[in-house]
Short mmCIF file of C-alpha atoms in Angstrom, two decimals:
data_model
loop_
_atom_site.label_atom_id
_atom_site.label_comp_id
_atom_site.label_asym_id
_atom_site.label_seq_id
_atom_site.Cartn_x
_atom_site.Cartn_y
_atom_site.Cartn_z
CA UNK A 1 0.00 0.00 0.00
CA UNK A 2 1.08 3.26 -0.91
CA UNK A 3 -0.03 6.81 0.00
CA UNK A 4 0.51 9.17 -2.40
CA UNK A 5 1.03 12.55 -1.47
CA UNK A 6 0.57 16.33 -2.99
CA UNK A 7 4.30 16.34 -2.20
CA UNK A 8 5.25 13.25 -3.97
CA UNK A 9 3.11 14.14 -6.96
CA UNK A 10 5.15 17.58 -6.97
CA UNK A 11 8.41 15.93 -7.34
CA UNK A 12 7.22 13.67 -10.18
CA UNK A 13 6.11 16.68 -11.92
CA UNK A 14 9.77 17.73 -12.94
CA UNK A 15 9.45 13.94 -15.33
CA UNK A 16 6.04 13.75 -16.32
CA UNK A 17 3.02 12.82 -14.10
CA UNK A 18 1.39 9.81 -16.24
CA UNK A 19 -2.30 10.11 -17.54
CA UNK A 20 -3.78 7.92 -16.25
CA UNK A 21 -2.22 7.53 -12.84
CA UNK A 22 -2.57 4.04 -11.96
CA UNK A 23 -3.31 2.90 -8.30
CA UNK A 24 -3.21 -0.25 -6.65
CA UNK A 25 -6.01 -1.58 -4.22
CA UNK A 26 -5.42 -0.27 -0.92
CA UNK A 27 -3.07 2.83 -2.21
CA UNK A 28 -4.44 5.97 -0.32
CA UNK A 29 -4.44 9.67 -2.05
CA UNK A 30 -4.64 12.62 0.25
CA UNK A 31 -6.93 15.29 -0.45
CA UNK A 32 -4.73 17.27 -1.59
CA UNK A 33 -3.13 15.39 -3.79
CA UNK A 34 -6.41 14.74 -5.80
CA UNK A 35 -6.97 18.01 -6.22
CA UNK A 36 -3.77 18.60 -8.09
CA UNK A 37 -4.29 15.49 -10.24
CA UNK A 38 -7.75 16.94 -10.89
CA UNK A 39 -6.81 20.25 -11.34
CA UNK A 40 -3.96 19.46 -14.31
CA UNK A 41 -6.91 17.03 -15.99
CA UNK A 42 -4.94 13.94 -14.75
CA UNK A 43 -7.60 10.76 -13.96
CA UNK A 44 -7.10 8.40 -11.39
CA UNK A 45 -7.17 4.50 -12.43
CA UNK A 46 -7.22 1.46 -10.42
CA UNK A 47 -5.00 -1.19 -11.35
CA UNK A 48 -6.61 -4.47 -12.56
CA UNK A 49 -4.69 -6.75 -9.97
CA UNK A 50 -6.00 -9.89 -12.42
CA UNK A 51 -4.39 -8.35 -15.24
CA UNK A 52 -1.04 -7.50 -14.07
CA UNK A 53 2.28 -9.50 -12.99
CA UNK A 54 2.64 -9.68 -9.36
CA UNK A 55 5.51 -7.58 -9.37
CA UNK A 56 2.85 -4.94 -10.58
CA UNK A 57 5.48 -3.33 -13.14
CA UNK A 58 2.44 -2.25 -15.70
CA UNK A 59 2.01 0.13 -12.78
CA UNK A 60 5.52 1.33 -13.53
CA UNK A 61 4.90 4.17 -16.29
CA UNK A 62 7.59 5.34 -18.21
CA UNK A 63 9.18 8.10 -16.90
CA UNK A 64 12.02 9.93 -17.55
CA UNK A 65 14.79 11.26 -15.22
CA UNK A 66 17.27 14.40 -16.24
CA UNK A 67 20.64 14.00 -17.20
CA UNK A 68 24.03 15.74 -16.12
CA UNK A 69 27.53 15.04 -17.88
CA UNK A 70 30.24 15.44 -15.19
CA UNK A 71 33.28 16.03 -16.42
CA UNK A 72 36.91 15.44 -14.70
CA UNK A 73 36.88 17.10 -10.92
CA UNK A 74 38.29 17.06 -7.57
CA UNK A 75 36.75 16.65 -4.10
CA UNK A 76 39.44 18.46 -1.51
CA UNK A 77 39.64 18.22 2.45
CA UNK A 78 40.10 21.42 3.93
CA UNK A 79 43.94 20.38 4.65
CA UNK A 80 44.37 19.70 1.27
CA UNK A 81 42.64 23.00 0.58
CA UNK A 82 44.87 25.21 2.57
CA UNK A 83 47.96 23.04 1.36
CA UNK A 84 47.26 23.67 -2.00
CA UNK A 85 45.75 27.48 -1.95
CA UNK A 86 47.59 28.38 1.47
CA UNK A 87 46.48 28.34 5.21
CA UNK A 88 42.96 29.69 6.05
CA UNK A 89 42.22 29.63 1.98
CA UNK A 90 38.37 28.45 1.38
CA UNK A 91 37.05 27.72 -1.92
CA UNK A 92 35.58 30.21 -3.72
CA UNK A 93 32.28 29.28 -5.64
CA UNK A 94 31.86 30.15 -9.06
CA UNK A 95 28.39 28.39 -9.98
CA UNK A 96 25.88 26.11 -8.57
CA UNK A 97 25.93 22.69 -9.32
CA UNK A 98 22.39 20.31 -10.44
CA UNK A 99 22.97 19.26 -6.42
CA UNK A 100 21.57 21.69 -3.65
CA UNK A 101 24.49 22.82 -1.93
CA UNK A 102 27.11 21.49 -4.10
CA UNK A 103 29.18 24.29 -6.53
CA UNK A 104 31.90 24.65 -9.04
CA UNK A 105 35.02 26.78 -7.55
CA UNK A 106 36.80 29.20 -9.14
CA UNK A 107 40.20 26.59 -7.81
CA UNK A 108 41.81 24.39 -10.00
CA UNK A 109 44.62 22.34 -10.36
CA UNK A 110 47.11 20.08 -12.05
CA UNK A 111 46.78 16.43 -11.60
CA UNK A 112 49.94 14.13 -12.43
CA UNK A 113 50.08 10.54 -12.92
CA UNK A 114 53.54 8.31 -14.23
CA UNK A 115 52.66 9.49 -18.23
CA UNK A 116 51.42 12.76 -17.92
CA UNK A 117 49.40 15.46 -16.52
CA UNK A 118 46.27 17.14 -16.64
CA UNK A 119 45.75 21.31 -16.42
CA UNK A 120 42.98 23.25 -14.98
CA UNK A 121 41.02 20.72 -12.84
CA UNK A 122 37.97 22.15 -11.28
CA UNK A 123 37.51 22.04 -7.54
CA UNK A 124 34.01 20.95 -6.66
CA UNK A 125 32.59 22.02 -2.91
CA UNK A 126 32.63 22.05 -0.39
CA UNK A 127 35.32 21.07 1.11
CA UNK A 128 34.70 17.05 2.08
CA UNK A 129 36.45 14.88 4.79
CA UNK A 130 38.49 13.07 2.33
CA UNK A 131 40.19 14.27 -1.16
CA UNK A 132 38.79 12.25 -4.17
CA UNK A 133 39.56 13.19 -7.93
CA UNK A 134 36.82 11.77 -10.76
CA UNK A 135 38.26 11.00 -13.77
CA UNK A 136 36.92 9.28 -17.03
CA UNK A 137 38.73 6.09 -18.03
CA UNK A 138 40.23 8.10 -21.48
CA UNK A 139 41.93 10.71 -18.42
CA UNK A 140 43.62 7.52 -16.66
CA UNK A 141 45.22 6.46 -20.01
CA UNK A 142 46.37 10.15 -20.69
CA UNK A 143 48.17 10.31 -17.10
CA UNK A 144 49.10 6.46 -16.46
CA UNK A 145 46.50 5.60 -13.62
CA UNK A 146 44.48 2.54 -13.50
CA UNK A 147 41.51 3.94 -11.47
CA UNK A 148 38.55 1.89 -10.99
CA UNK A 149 35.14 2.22 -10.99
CA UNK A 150 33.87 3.05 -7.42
CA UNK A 151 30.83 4.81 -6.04
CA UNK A 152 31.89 8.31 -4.52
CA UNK A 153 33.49 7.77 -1.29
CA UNK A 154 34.35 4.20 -1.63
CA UNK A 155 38.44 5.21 -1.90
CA UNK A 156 39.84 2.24 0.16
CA UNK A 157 42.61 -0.07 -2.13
CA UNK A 158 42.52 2.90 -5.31
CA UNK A 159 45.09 4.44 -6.21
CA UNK A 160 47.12 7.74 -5.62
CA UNK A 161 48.32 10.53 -7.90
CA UNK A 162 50.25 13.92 -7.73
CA UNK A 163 48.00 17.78 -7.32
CA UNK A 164 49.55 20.67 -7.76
CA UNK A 165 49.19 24.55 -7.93
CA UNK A 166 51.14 27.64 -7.74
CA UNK A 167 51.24 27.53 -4.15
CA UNK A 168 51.56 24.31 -3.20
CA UNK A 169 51.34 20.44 -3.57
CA UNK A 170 49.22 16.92 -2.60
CA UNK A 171 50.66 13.78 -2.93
CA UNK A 172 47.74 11.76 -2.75
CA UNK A 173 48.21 7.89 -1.96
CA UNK A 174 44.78 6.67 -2.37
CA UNK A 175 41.41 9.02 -3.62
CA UNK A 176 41.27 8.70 -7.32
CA UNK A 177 38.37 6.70 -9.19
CA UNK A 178 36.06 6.30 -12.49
CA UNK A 179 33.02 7.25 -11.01
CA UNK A 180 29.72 4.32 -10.89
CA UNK A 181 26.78 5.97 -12.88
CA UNK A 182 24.77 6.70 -10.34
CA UNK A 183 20.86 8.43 -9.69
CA UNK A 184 20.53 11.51 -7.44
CA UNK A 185 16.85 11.47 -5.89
CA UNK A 186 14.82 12.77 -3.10
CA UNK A 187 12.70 11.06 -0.32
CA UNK A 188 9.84 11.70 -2.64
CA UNK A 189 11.82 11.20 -5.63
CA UNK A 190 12.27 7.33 -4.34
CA UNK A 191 8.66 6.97 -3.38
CA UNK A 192 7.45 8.16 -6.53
CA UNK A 193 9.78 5.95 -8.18
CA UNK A 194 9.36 2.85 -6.06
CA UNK A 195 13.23 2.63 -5.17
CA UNK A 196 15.48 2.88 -2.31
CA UNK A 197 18.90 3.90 -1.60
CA UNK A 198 20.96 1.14 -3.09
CA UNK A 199 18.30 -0.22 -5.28
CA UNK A 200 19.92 -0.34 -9.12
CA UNK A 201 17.53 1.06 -12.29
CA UNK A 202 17.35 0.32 -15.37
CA UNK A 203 17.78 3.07 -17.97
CA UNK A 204 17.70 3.70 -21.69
CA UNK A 205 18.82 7.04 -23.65
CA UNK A 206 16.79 9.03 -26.25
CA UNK A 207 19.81 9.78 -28.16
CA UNK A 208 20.90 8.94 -31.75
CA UNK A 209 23.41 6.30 -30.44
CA UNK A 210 20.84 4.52 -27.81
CA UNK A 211 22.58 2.57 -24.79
CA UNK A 212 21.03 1.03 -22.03
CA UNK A 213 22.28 1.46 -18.72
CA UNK A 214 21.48 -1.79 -16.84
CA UNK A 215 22.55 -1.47 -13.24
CA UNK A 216 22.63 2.03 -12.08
CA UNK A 217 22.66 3.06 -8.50
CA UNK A 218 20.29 4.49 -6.53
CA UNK A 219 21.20 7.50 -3.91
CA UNK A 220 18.66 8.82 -1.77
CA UNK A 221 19.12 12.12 1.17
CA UNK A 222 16.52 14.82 1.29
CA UNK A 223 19.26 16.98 0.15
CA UNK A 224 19.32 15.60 -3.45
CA UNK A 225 17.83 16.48 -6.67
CA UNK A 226 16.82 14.25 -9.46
CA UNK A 227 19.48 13.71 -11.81
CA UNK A 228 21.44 10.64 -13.42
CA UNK A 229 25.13 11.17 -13.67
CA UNK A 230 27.27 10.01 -16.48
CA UNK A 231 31.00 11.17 -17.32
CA UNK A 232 32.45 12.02 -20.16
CA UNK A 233 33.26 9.01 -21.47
CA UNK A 234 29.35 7.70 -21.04
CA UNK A 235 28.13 10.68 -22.09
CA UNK A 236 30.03 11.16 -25.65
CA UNK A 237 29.40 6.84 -26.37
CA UNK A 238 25.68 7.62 -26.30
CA UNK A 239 25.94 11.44 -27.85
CA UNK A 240 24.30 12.58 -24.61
CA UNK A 241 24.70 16.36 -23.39
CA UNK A 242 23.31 17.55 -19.85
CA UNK A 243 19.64 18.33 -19.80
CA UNK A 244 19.00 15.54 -22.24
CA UNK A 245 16.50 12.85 -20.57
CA UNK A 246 16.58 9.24 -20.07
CA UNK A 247 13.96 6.79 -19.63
CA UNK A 248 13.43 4.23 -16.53
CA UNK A 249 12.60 0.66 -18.08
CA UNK A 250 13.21 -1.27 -14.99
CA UNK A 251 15.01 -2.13 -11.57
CA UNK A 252 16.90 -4.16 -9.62
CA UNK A 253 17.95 -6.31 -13.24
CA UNK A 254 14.02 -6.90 -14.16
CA UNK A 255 12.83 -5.19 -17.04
CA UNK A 256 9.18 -3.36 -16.47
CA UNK A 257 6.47 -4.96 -18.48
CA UNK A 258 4.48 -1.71 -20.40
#
């Protein structure tokens, strides 16, 4: 059972509410939220349990979730911050990021690995606990690092590289990865969607090279916004660009049946 919200129903907006919105038996709406299905024209259905697989995917409408391509980027501590930009230093932002409380800083730096290096690196912040640097598997052949794919934070056993400005230097022995694709959402974003954190979806792009993304993770914190992050590499395979949309087709490795 289910009880579906005005607030819920808000959040789906940003992807498309379907028409009609299919219920199960026993799922509750608030007042409120009928009125705003009513008051956009949307009608209210009731699933035909002998009709549909128990797993009640037909309920699952397509929807589709926004898109951001990330490019390279580092994640500093604060010591790394005032080692590299000089004691007291904290990052300056230069524009907000798809995340609420997450920006681009006017910092960057020079990353080095055994074959080469990589100029004007843009510091993401805040400052975290622990330094991190995202790059795209095409970056680790350009500098000679072998970093693997890893959800953010999960740093343990990667490896290291070299960060350096005008003022200073990081020699990093463990922090750098290819980040996991990964799904940005909302309390109601996950109720809306039927998912929690650490569930995996499903997706598929729109593009003129389609790929299907078959097991992408799930992140859930009332301080996230809906978006699905690719990086470069991802992005330029399937011709994607941020702002383009992709569509949910199913979860946790089962397909939905539409």
């Amino acid at each position: 059972m289910a009880v579906i919200t005005e607030a819920s129903l808000r959040a789906m907006h940003k992807s498309g509410i379907p028409n009609p919105f299919l219920v199960e038996e026993g799922d509750k709406i608030t007042p409120a939220a009928a009125d705003f299905l009513k008051g956009r024209g949307i009608q209210v259905k009731q699933v035909d349990q002998s009709q549909q697989p128990s797993t009640n995917q037909a309920a699952e409408a397509v929807r589709e979730i926004p898109l951001g391509v990330s490019n390279r980027h580092i994640h500093l501590s604060q010591a790394d911050v005032e080692k590299l930009f000089g004691a007291g230093h904290q990052l300056t932002p230069m524009r907000d990021l798809s995340q609420p409380g997450q920006f681009a800083c006017q910092e960057t730096v020079t990353i080095v690995g055994p074959k080469g290096s990589i100029h004007g690196v843009r510091v993401l912040g805040p400052a975290r606990g622990a330094t991190q640097v995202e790059i795209s598997r095409t970056d680790g052949f350009a500098v000679g690092v072998q970093a693997p794919v890893r959800m953010s934070g999960d740093i343990e056993g990667t490896p290291g590289m070299v960060l350096v400005t005008a003022k200073g230097t990081v020699v990093m022995d463990k922090g750098v990865i290819v980040a996991k694709s990964h799904v940005h959402m909302s309390p109601a974003d996950a109720e809306q969607y039927q998912v929690k954190d650490g569930d995996t979806l499903i997706l598929a792009t729109q593009s003129d090279r389609p790929i299907i993304y078959p097991d992408v993770v799930v992140r859930v914190h009332p301080q996230f916004a809906l978006d699905f992050h690719v990086d470069t590499d991802e992005g330029n395979a399937a011709n994607l660009k941020t702002g383009d949309r992709v569509k949910v087709i199913g979860k946790n490795g089962q397909f939905y049946s539409f």
